[in-house]
């Protein structure tokens, strides 16, 4: 059902590609597997999928504030011999495509040959770290002094307030959020590694009691323990490997004013719905030479249904301020396919990186909930203070 | 109004916060104002991005407009997003209060133990 009519050039020798992907089983917490063990499993699986010995990894691009395993241990316990490139990206979930950008730059400039990008989440550890991060993260200051005292405790409260403004401005209501929650669950039912497999009906959704503002338990992510890793290299190197290389056609990042500041401060911007995600989206489409209508499958950051709605608007997948667009038959499934792996809402929350793994599977034509003939996959980060997006093309062979 | 034990906070940020708390006790919808170019900031900043100024004071507005408000189950207060003089700030309110978007905030209280302005009277111009 490819909607793209553009011709994608044959990859050049220095085209950055994803040559391997590894993903652990996602399990509801507490699965009693350590973050270290999960990370080693995902990284070694990605290397094996690419067809390189794991010790050939010579670059690491990962999210900041990772509390699961140190780079030192990663290198020591995987036997990485000589790591020539290491970066951490500070955009929280907005790092999901930024790590690919860093890895692509590194392999194309020769700073490294095989860069691993990964994210591991042990839910109980991560959400405890998020709630008690004051000492470790100076940028958390504003949250402690100006958000917590007014009752904004977590990302759920923040998105509830954003939704209240969206509703006041555009007439958005729970039917719109419900359509997204129900679609995510339908997708998850067809994906083997998604943790929420039970059907969610619109009636179930609308009957759920409010937790914060208009949001209920069905509006936010499902916590899991899991790890996802990919190996980025160049097309010419990938040609010698066994893994089916997926080209990174374009990647873009945005941060800074007016979106800067701790991400939970979003409602304090003069327009909270103009975010770094939109700036990254415009840059991404320009670099790729495509438009939203060309995208065949979208892997977007959906820590809440409200977040998903905002990303859909920012990436031009629905018209801004016209939420009825998500009520059309099959939205998120057959019409504008979104997160065939169930996303954060139903598949499991790995800080947006399971979206990258699913994009690779979709571009190889190997996903268990495959979008037929998909040629372009969009990875779209959250409306945070810094965000990023990427467009992957179909695997070459 | 001191930093939590064992936490690192920059002393300048903490001094700014103390200033905010003192200004709140005098009452009103308090925002930081740059003494050089009069740009308002919330939350308080060390450096004004408009003019680069590092000298700030406080201004307590009496009137604001509700942008949106929410209530989390079990919470003691509702959260109110208020716009004053082109700047957005956060306040609290009694959950039973009617606070539709567009309501005019007419009176703000700050009690000694409060850590944020408290909306005391808000009037819906639409009369809803």
Short mmCIF file of C-alpha atoms in Angstrom, two decimals:
data_model
loop_
_atom_site.label_atom_id
_atom_site.label_comp_id
_atom_site.label_asym_id
_atom_site.label_seq_id
_atom_site.Cartn_x
_atom_site.Cartn_y
_atom_site.Cartn_z
CA UNK A 1 0.00 0.00 0.00
CA UNK A 2 2.94 2.27 -0.60
CA UNK A 3 1.85 5.87 -0.79
CA UNK A 4 5.23 7.10 -1.87
CA UNK A 5 5.76 8.06 -5.46
CA UNK A 6 9.29 9.33 -5.00
CA UNK A 7 12.31 7.59 -6.40
CA UNK A 8 14.87 6.79 -3.73
CA UNK A 9 18.41 6.81 -5.06
CA UNK A 10 20.60 3.73 -4.79
CA UNK A 11 22.65 4.10 -1.61
CA UNK A 12 26.14 5.48 -2.04
CA UNK A 13 29.10 3.66 -0.49
CA UNK A 14 29.17 5.99 2.50
CA UNK A 15 25.41 5.91 3.04
CA UNK A 16 24.74 5.23 6.72
CA UNK A 17 22.71 2.08 7.25
CA UNK A 18 21.32 0.02 10.08
CA UNK A 19 22.89 -3.40 9.55
CA UNK A 20 21.60 -5.24 12.59
CA UNK A 21 18.87 -5.08 15.20
CA UNK A 22 18.49 -6.80 18.57
CA UNK A 23 15.53 -6.72 20.90
CA UNK A 24 14.99 -8.62 24.13
CA UNK A 25 11.65 -10.00 25.19
CA UNK A 26 9.63 -7.21 26.80
CA UNK A 27 8.25 -8.22 30.18
CA UNK A 28 6.00 -6.55 32.70
CA UNK A 29 8.04 -5.42 35.71
CA UNK A 30 9.63 -6.78 37.76
CA UNK A 31 11.12 -9.44 35.53
CA UNK A 32 14.20 -9.79 37.76
CA UNK A 33 16.58 -9.39 34.84
CA UNK A 34 19.18 -6.68 35.37
CA UNK A 35 19.67 -3.76 33.03
CA UNK A 36 23.14 -5.07 32.34
CA UNK A 37 21.92 -8.51 31.32
CA UNK A 38 19.22 -7.04 29.09
CA UNK A 39 21.71 -4.70 27.41
CA UNK A 40 24.26 -7.45 26.70
CA UNK A 41 21.50 -9.60 25.22
CA UNK A 42 20.21 -6.86 22.89
CA UNK A 43 23.67 -5.66 21.80
CA UNK A 44 25.00 -9.16 21.10
CA UNK A 45 21.79 -9.98 19.20
CA UNK A 46 22.20 -6.82 17.08
CA UNK A 47 25.83 -7.67 16.29
CA UNK A 48 24.89 -11.24 15.39
CA UNK A 49 22.05 -9.98 13.18
CA UNK A 50 24.46 -7.63 11.39
CA UNK A 51 26.96 -10.45 11.01
CA UNK A 52 29.84 -8.93 12.96
CA UNK A 53 31.61 -10.29 16.03
CA UNK A 54 30.38 -8.17 18.95
CA UNK A 55 33.95 -7.11 19.77
CA UNK A 56 34.07 -5.34 16.38
CA UNK A 57 31.77 -2.63 17.80
CA UNK A 58 33.97 0.46 18.02
CA UNK A 59 31.37 3.18 18.68
CA UNK A 60 28.64 3.78 21.25
CA UNK A 61 25.82 6.34 20.87
CA UNK A 62 23.28 6.24 23.66
CA UNK A 63 20.77 8.22 25.73
CA UNK A 64 22.05 10.27 28.67
CA UNK A 65 21.03 9.40 32.22
CA UNK A 66 21.13 5.70 31.48
CA UNK A 67 21.16 3.98 34.84
CA UNK A 68 21.43 0.41 33.63
CA UNK A 69 25.03 -0.19 32.58
CA UNK A 70 28.19 1.91 32.33
CA UNK A 71 30.18 2.26 29.10
CA UNK A 72 33.10 0.76 31.01
CA UNK A 73 31.18 -2.39 31.81
CA UNK A 74 29.70 -2.56 28.34
CA UNK A 75 33.19 -2.53 26.83
CA UNK A 76 34.69 -4.88 29.42
CA UNK A 77 31.96 -7.48 29.44
CA UNK A 78 31.35 -7.50 25.69
CA UNK A 79 35.07 -7.49 25.01
CA UNK A 80 35.05 -4.31 22.91
CA UNK A 81 38.70 -3.89 22.00
CA UNK A 82 39.04 -0.27 20.94
CA UNK A 83 36.08 2.11 21.17
CA UNK A 84 36.91 5.18 19.08
CA UNK A 85 33.60 7.06 19.38
CA UNK A 86 31.30 7.53 22.40
CA UNK A 87 28.45 10.00 22.87
CA UNK A 88 25.40 10.46 25.04
CA UNK A 89 22.38 12.45 23.82
CA UNK A 90 20.57 14.52 26.48
CA UNK A 91 17.07 14.77 24.96
CA UNK A 92 15.36 12.03 26.96
CA UNK A 93 12.93 10.23 24.63
CA UNK A 94 13.80 12.85 22.02
CA UNK A 95 17.17 11.10 21.70
CA UNK A 96 15.58 8.19 19.78
CA UNK A 97 16.74 9.36 16.34
CA UNK A 98 19.55 11.63 17.59
CA UNK A 99 21.60 8.58 18.49
CA UNK A 100 21.21 7.44 14.86
CA UNK A 101 22.31 10.90 13.71
CA UNK A 102 25.46 10.73 15.86
CA UNK A 103 26.20 7.18 14.73
CA UNK A 104 25.65 8.05 11.06
CA UNK A 105 27.98 11.04 11.32
CA UNK A 106 30.62 8.89 12.99
CA UNK A 107 30.60 6.09 10.42
CA UNK A 108 30.47 8.46 7.45
CA UNK A 109 33.45 10.47 8.70
CA UNK A 110 35.49 7.43 9.67
CA UNK A 111 35.45 8.11 13.41
CA UNK A 112 34.11 4.60 13.89
CA UNK A 113 33.11 1.63 11.73
CA UNK A 114 30.34 -0.11 13.67
CA UNK A 115 28.41 2.03 16.14
CA UNK A 116 25.93 0.48 18.52
CA UNK A 117 22.90 2.56 19.52
CA UNK A 118 20.81 1.18 22.32
CA UNK A 119 18.32 1.89 25.06
CA UNK A 120 17.55 -0.30 28.04
CA UNK A 121 14.72 0.35 30.46
CA UNK A 122 14.22 -1.49 33.72
CA UNK A 123 10.92 0.15 34.58
CA UNK A 124 11.14 0.25 38.35
CA UNK A 125 14.70 1.59 38.22
CA UNK A 126 13.96 4.19 35.54
CA UNK A 127 10.77 5.61 36.99
CA UNK A 128 12.38 5.79 40.45
CA UNK A 129 15.32 7.61 38.88
CA UNK A 130 12.90 10.01 37.14
CA UNK A 131 11.10 10.78 40.40
CA UNK A 132 14.18 11.34 42.53
CA UNK A 133 16.60 12.90 40.12
CA UNK A 134 17.06 16.27 41.83
CA UNK A 135 20.62 15.80 42.96
CA UNK A 136 21.86 14.18 39.78
CA UNK A 137 20.21 16.50 37.30
CA UNK A 138 20.46 20.27 37.83
CA UNK A 139 17.95 20.85 35.05
CA UNK A 140 15.36 19.24 37.26
CA UNK A 141 15.45 22.36 39.46
CA UNK A 142 12.51 24.10 37.81
CA UNK A 143 10.36 20.99 38.18
CA UNK A 144 11.07 20.76 41.88
CA UNK A 145 10.50 24.42 42.61
CA UNK A 146 7.74 25.40 40.18
CA UNK A 147 5.91 22.28 38.96
CA UNK A 148 5.68 19.91 41.93
CA UNK A 149 4.24 22.61 44.26
CA UNK A 150 1.28 23.15 41.91
CA UNK A 151 0.45 19.46 41.63
CA UNK A 152 2.30 18.54 38.41
CA UNK A 153 3.88 15.35 39.71
CA UNK A 154 4.70 13.31 36.61
CA UNK A 155 4.53 13.28 32.81
CA UNK A 156 0.88 12.18 33.10
CA UNK A 157 -0.14 15.38 34.91
CA UNK A 158 1.84 17.46 32.43
CA UNK A 159 0.12 15.86 29.44
CA UNK A 160 -3.25 16.24 31.18
CA UNK A 161 -2.66 19.99 31.35
CA UNK A 162 -1.51 20.12 27.73
CA UNK A 163 -4.65 18.22 26.75
CA UNK A 164 -6.88 20.65 28.68
CA UNK A 165 -5.44 23.48 26.60
CA UNK A 166 -5.72 21.48 23.36
CA UNK A 167 -9.35 20.75 24.21
CA UNK A 168 -10.09 24.41 24.94
CA UNK A 169 -8.43 25.54 21.72
CA UNK A 170 -9.52 22.84 19.26
CA UNK A 171 -12.49 21.06 20.84
CA UNK A 172 -10.50 17.87 21.30
CA UNK A 173 -12.16 15.32 23.60
CA UNK A 174 -11.76 11.80 24.95
CA UNK A 175 -13.12 10.20 21.77
CA UNK A 176 -10.03 11.39 19.93
CA UNK A 177 -7.63 10.04 22.54
CA UNK A 178 -9.66 6.84 22.73
CA UNK A 179 -9.28 6.23 19.00
CA UNK A 180 -5.50 6.29 19.45
CA UNK A 181 -5.54 4.03 22.52
CA UNK A 182 -7.81 1.48 20.83
CA UNK A 183 -5.70 1.49 17.63
CA UNK A 184 -2.48 0.94 19.64
CA UNK A 185 -4.02 -2.06 21.38
CA UNK A 186 -5.25 -3.52 18.07
CA UNK A 187 -1.72 -3.22 16.67
CA UNK A 188 -0.24 -4.83 19.79
CA UNK A 189 -2.58 -7.82 19.39
CA UNK A 190 -0.81 -8.64 16.13
CA UNK A 191 2.77 -8.17 17.43
CA UNK A 192 4.45 -11.00 19.30
CA UNK A 193 6.64 -8.90 21.62
CA UNK A 194 3.88 -6.52 22.76
CA UNK A 195 2.85 -6.99 26.38
CA UNK A 196 -0.79 -5.81 26.23
CA UNK A 197 -2.55 -8.35 24.04
CA UNK A 198 -6.12 -7.98 25.34
CA UNK A 199 -8.59 -6.07 23.20
CA UNK A 200 -9.55 -2.58 24.34
CA UNK A 201 -12.93 -1.37 23.13
CA UNK A 202 -14.03 2.23 22.81
CA UNK A 203 -16.60 1.55 25.54
CA UNK A 204 -13.87 0.19 27.85
CA UNK A 205 -11.84 3.28 27.16
CA UNK A 206 -14.63 5.78 27.75
CA UNK A 207 -15.73 4.01 30.96
CA UNK A 208 -12.29 4.18 32.60
CA UNK A 209 -12.09 6.55 35.58
CA UNK A 210 -9.94 9.68 35.29
CA UNK A 211 -6.50 9.56 36.84
CA UNK A 212 -5.33 13.06 36.01
CA UNK A 213 -7.44 15.68 34.25
CA UNK A 214 -9.22 13.90 31.38
CA UNK A 215 -6.65 11.09 31.25
CA UNK A 216 -7.23 7.53 32.46
CA UNK A 217 -4.99 4.48 32.78
CA UNK A 218 -5.50 3.79 29.06
CA UNK A 219 -3.92 7.10 28.06
CA UNK A 220 -0.39 6.33 29.16
CA UNK A 221 2.44 3.96 28.44
CA UNK A 222 2.83 0.41 29.68
CA UNK A 223 5.97 -0.12 31.75
CA UNK A 224 8.23 -3.02 30.78
CA UNK A 225 11.75 -4.29 31.30
CA UNK A 226 13.53 -4.55 27.97
CA UNK A 227 16.41 -3.50 25.76
CA UNK A 228 16.74 -2.61 22.08
CA UNK A 229 19.97 -2.16 20.09
CA UNK A 230 20.93 -1.45 16.49
CA UNK A 231 24.29 -1.48 14.67
CA UNK A 232 24.97 1.50 12.38
CA UNK A 233 27.62 1.26 9.68
CA UNK A 234 28.11 2.35 6.07
CA UNK A 235 26.57 0.72 3.00
CA UNK A 236 29.91 -0.45 1.63
CA UNK A 237 30.85 -2.15 4.90
CA UNK A 238 27.37 -3.58 5.22
CA UNK A 239 27.77 -5.11 1.77
CA UNK A 240 30.27 -7.54 3.25
CA UNK A 241 27.96 -8.48 6.12
CA UNK A 242 25.08 -10.92 6.35
CA UNK A 243 22.57 -8.51 7.88
CA UNK A 244 20.07 -6.86 5.54
CA UNK A 245 21.05 -3.20 5.59
CA UNK A 246 18.34 -0.58 6.03
CA UNK A 247 19.39 2.87 4.76
CA UNK A 248 19.05 5.89 7.05
CA UNK A 249 17.78 8.23 4.32
CA UNK A 250 17.63 11.28 6.56
CA UNK A 251 17.81 12.22 10.21
CA UNK A 252 17.24 15.56 11.94
CA UNK A 253 17.34 17.03 15.40
CA UNK A 254 16.16 20.26 17.01
CA UNK A 255 16.58 21.86 20.40
CA UNK A 256 16.99 25.27 21.96
CA UNK A 257 14.69 28.29 22.15
CA UNK A 258 11.75 28.55 22.15
CA UNK A 259 11.42 24.94 23.16
CA UNK A 260 14.28 24.89 25.63
CA UNK A 261 13.90 24.20 29.30
CA UNK A 262 12.98 21.12 31.19
CA UNK A 263 10.49 19.20 29.07
CA UNK A 264 7.84 19.23 31.74
CA UNK A 265 7.65 23.03 31.38
CA UNK A 266 5.93 22.62 28.00
CA UNK A 267 2.67 24.27 29.05
CA UNK A 268 4.56 27.45 29.95
CA UNK A 269 5.63 28.14 26.37
CA UNK A 270 3.62 30.82 24.59
CA UNK A 271 2.40 28.07 22.24
CA UNK A 272 2.91 24.62 23.76
CA UNK A 273 1.92 22.92 20.52
CA UNK A 274 4.84 24.37 18.54
CA UNK A 275 7.68 22.17 19.73
CA UNK A 276 11.11 20.83 18.87
CA UNK A 277 9.34 17.87 17.24
CA UNK A 278 7.85 20.18 14.61
CA UNK A 279 11.19 21.87 13.95
CA UNK A 280 12.87 18.47 13.60
CA UNK A 281 10.07 17.30 11.31
CA UNK A 282 10.44 20.23 8.90
CA UNK A 283 14.22 19.73 8.76
CA UNK A 284 13.78 15.97 8.29
CA UNK A 285 11.32 16.20 5.41
CA UNK A 286 13.52 18.79 3.71
CA UNK A 287 16.64 16.62 4.02
CA UNK A 288 14.83 13.51 2.82
CA UNK A 289 13.02 15.34 0.01
CA UNK A 290 9.71 13.79 1.01
CA UNK A 291 6.46 14.90 2.60
CA UNK A 292 4.26 13.44 5.29
CA UNK A 293 1.98 11.95 2.63
CA UNK A 294 4.90 9.88 1.25
CA UNK A 295 5.41 7.99 4.52
CA UNK A 296 4.17 4.38 4.52
CA UNK A 297 4.55 3.52 8.19
CA UNK A 298 5.08 5.79 11.18
CA UNK A 299 6.88 4.82 14.37
CA UNK A 300 6.14 7.60 16.78
CA UNK A 301 6.73 8.39 20.41
CA UNK A 302 3.52 7.76 22.35
CA UNK A 303 4.22 7.88 26.08
CA UNK A 304 0.63 9.19 26.30
CA UNK A 305 -2.21 9.44 23.80
CA UNK A 306 -1.88 13.24 24.08
CA UNK A 307 1.79 12.97 23.15
CA UNK A 308 0.84 10.88 20.11
CA UNK A 309 -1.75 13.46 19.03
CA UNK A 310 0.84 16.25 19.30
CA UNK A 311 3.44 14.28 17.31
CA UNK A 312 0.86 13.49 14.61
CA UNK A 313 0.22 17.23 14.29
CA UNK A 314 3.87 18.24 14.42
CA UNK A 315 4.83 15.78 11.66
CA UNK A 316 1.89 16.85 9.48
CA UNK A 317 0.30 13.40 9.62
CA UNK A 318 -3.00 15.05 10.60
CA UNK A 319 -3.98 18.70 10.14
CA UNK A 320 -3.22 20.82 13.22
CA UNK A 321 -6.32 21.52 15.27
CA UNK A 322 -8.50 19.04 13.41
CA UNK A 323 -8.54 16.05 15.77
CA UNK A 324 -11.50 14.47 13.97
CA UNK A 325 -8.89 13.24 11.49
CA UNK A 326 -8.08 10.40 13.91
CA UNK A 327 -11.70 9.24 13.94
CA UNK A 328 -11.66 8.01 10.34
CA UNK A 329 -12.00 4.26 9.89
CA UNK A 330 -8.72 2.41 10.35
CA UNK A 331 -6.72 5.41 11.51
CA UNK A 332 -3.44 4.20 13.00
CA UNK A 333 -3.87 0.78 11.43
CA UNK A 334 -4.70 0.57 7.72
CA UNK A 335 -5.09 4.34 7.19
CA UNK A 336 -1.86 6.13 8.25
CA UNK A 337 -0.33 3.03 9.92
CA UNK A 338 1.15 3.97 13.29
CA UNK A 339 3.28 1.78 15.57
CA UNK A 340 2.52 -1.71 14.22
CA UNK A 341 4.39 -3.02 17.29
CA UNK A 342 1.90 -1.44 19.70
CA UNK A 343 4.10 1.54 20.59
CA UNK A 344 4.68 2.68 24.14
CA UNK A 345 0.95 2.54 24.85
CA UNK A 346 0.48 -1.19 24.33
CA UNK A 347 3.75 -2.73 23.15
CA UNK A 348 6.00 -1.57 25.99
CA UNK A 349 7.96 1.56 26.88
CA UNK A 350 11.66 1.44 26.01
CA UNK A 351 11.98 5.23 25.82
CA UNK A 352 11.09 5.33 22.14
CA UNK A 353 13.77 2.91 20.94
CA UNK A 354 11.50 -0.06 20.23
CA UNK A 355 10.14 2.23 17.50
CA UNK A 356 13.58 2.15 15.84
CA UNK A 357 13.70 -1.66 15.91
CA UNK A 358 10.21 -1.88 14.44
CA UNK A 359 11.12 0.60 11.69
CA UNK A 360 14.02 -1.68 10.71
CA UNK A 361 11.80 -4.78 10.68
CA UNK A 362 9.20 -2.96 8.58
CA UNK A 363 11.84 -1.85 6.07
CA UNK A 364 13.10 -5.44 5.81
CA UNK A 365 9.56 -6.66 5.25
CA UNK A 366 9.98 -8.92 8.29
CA UNK A 367 7.63 -7.40 10.84
CA UNK A 368 5.02 -9.73 12.24
CA UNK A 369 2.46 -6.97 11.73
CA UNK A 370 3.94 -5.93 8.38
CA UNK A 371 2.59 -2.95 6.43
CA UNK A 372 2.40 -4.33 2.87
CA UNK A 373 4.97 -2.93 0.44
CA UNK A 374 6.14 -0.24 2.87
CA UNK A 375 9.05 1.71 1.38
CA UNK A 376 9.51 4.61 3.77
CA UNK A 377 9.40 4.42 7.56
CA UNK A 378 9.24 7.53 9.73
CA UNK A 379 10.69 7.58 13.25
CA UNK A 380 9.19 10.57 15.08
CA UNK A 381 10.37 11.72 18.51
CA UNK A 382 8.31 13.39 21.23
CA UNK A 383 7.39 17.09 21.68
CA UNK A 384 10.17 17.53 24.24
CA UNK A 385 12.75 20.30 24.68
CA UNK A 386 15.06 18.52 22.29
CA UNK A 387 13.72 16.07 19.74
CA UNK A 388 14.65 14.15 16.63
CA UNK A 389 13.28 12.15 13.74
CA UNK A 390 14.54 9.83 11.02
CA UNK A 391 13.36 8.34 7.75
CA UNK A 392 14.49 4.83 6.84
CA UNK A 393 14.25 3.27 3.40
CA UNK A 394 13.56 -0.29 2.29
CA UNK A 395 16.33 -2.84 2.82
CA UNK A 396 18.40 -3.37 -0.28
CA UNK A 397 18.28 -7.14 -0.48
CA UNK B 1 13.52 27.88 51.61
CA UNK B 2 16.83 26.13 51.62
CA UNK B 3 18.02 23.38 49.35
CA UNK B 4 17.10 19.85 50.36
CA UNK B 5 19.85 18.14 52.31
CA UNK B 6 22.24 16.27 50.08
CA UNK B 7 21.05 17.95 46.88
CA UNK B 8 23.15 20.15 44.66
CA UNK B 9 21.55 23.40 43.60
CA UNK B 10 23.26 26.38 42.13
CA UNK B 11 23.35 29.14 44.74
CA UNK B 12 22.19 31.79 42.27
CA UNK B 13 19.11 29.77 41.31
CA UNK B 14 18.36 29.19 44.96
CA UNK B 15 18.65 32.90 45.73
CA UNK B 16 16.24 33.63 42.88
CA UNK B 17 13.81 31.13 44.29
CA UNK B 18 14.00 32.76 47.70
CA UNK B 19 13.20 36.06 46.00
CA UNK B 20 10.18 34.51 44.32
CA UNK B 21 8.90 33.15 47.63
CA UNK B 22 9.33 36.51 49.35
CA UNK B 23 7.52 38.29 46.52
CA UNK B 24 4.71 35.72 46.67
CA UNK B 25 4.17 36.42 50.36
CA UNK B 26 3.44 40.02 49.42
CA UNK B 27 0.62 38.63 47.25
CA UNK B 28 -0.40 38.40 43.62
CA UNK B 29 0.54 36.54 40.46
CA UNK B 30 4.28 37.01 40.74
CA UNK B 31 6.63 36.85 37.78
CA UNK B 32 10.24 37.85 37.45
CA UNK B 33 10.88 41.02 35.46
CA UNK B 34 14.15 42.07 33.84
CA UNK B 35 15.18 45.47 35.25
CA UNK B 36 16.92 46.36 31.99
CA UNK B 37 14.33 45.54 29.31
CA UNK B 38 11.18 44.69 31.34
CA UNK B 39 10.78 41.22 29.82
CA UNK B 40 8.88 38.90 32.17
CA UNK B 41 10.08 35.38 32.96
CA UNK B 42 8.51 32.34 34.61
CA UNK B 43 10.14 30.25 36.00
CA UNK B 44 12.82 32.75 37.08
CA UNK B 45 16.01 32.90 35.03
CA UNK B 46 19.59 33.88 35.85
CA UNK B 47 20.09 35.60 32.50
CA UNK B 48 17.49 37.43 30.39
CA UNK B 49 17.57 35.94 26.88
CA UNK B 50 16.09 39.14 25.39
CA UNK B 51 18.79 41.61 26.50
CA UNK B 52 21.38 39.55 28.34
CA UNK B 53 20.60 41.37 31.57
CA UNK B 54 21.34 39.76 34.90
CA UNK B 55 19.47 42.21 37.11
CA UNK B 56 15.93 41.20 37.96
CA UNK B 57 13.02 42.23 40.12
CA UNK B 58 9.54 40.93 40.78
CA UNK B 59 6.15 42.12 39.65
CA UNK B 60 2.89 40.97 41.25
CA UNK B 61 -0.03 41.04 38.85
CA UNK B 62 -3.58 41.16 40.21
CA UNK B 63 -5.39 40.02 37.08
CA UNK B 64 -4.75 37.00 34.94
CA UNK B 65 -6.64 34.75 32.57
CA UNK B 66 -7.08 31.00 32.91
CA UNK B 67 -5.55 29.12 29.96
CA UNK B 68 -6.43 25.67 31.30
CA UNK B 69 -6.76 23.81 34.56
CA UNK B 70 -6.67 20.17 35.63
CA UNK B 71 -7.31 18.09 38.69
CA UNK B 72 -5.55 14.82 39.50
CA UNK B 73 -7.54 12.24 41.46
CA UNK B 74 -6.81 12.47 45.16
CA UNK B 75 -4.91 15.75 44.94
CA UNK B 76 -5.52 18.52 47.49
CA UNK B 77 -5.47 21.26 44.87
CA UNK B 78 -6.25 21.81 41.20
CA UNK B 79 -3.47 23.01 38.87
CA UNK B 80 -4.18 26.27 37.05
CA UNK B 81 -2.25 27.61 34.06
CA UNK B 82 -2.61 31.41 34.04
CA UNK B 83 -1.54 33.96 31.48
CA UNK B 84 -0.59 37.44 32.71
CA UNK B 85 0.94 40.18 30.64
CA UNK B 86 2.01 37.73 27.92
CA UNK B 87 3.66 35.29 30.33
CA UNK B 88 2.34 31.97 31.59
CA UNK B 89 2.62 30.91 35.20
CA UNK B 90 1.29 28.13 37.37
CA UNK B 91 -0.98 28.44 40.37
CA UNK B 92 -3.18 26.25 42.53
CA UNK B 93 -6.90 26.43 43.34
CA UNK B 94 -9.60 24.71 45.35
CA UNK B 95 -10.70 21.72 43.21
CA UNK B 96 -14.35 22.78 43.64
CA UNK B 97 -13.74 26.13 41.98
CA UNK B 98 -15.07 26.80 38.48
CA UNK B 99 -12.07 27.63 36.29
CA UNK B 100 -13.07 27.46 32.61
CA UNK B 101 -10.54 28.57 30.01
CA UNK B 102 -10.78 32.34 29.63
CA UNK B 103 -11.94 32.96 33.22
CA UNK B 104 -10.49 36.13 34.70
CA UNK B 105 -8.45 35.62 37.86
CA UNK B 106 -9.56 38.46 40.12
CA UNK B 107 -7.99 37.62 43.45
CA UNK B 108 -4.96 35.61 44.47
CA UNK B 109 -4.06 34.55 48.00
CA UNK B 110 -0.76 33.31 49.28
CA UNK B 111 -0.79 31.76 52.72
CA UNK B 112 2.40 31.42 54.75
CA UNK B 113 2.85 27.72 53.98
CA UNK B 114 1.97 28.00 50.28
CA UNK B 115 4.70 27.44 47.70
CA UNK B 116 2.64 28.83 44.79
CA UNK B 117 -0.02 31.49 44.21
CA UNK B 118 -3.55 30.35 45.06
CA UNK B 119 -6.45 31.48 42.89
CA UNK B 120 -9.13 32.82 45.28
CA UNK B 121 -11.65 34.44 42.92
CA UNK B 122 -12.06 33.74 39.21
CA UNK B 123 -14.92 35.04 37.07
CA UNK B 124 -16.06 33.45 33.83
CA UNK B 125 -16.86 36.33 31.48
CA UNK B 126 -19.12 34.03 29.48
CA UNK B 127 -21.16 33.42 32.62
CA UNK B 128 -21.01 29.66 32.17
#
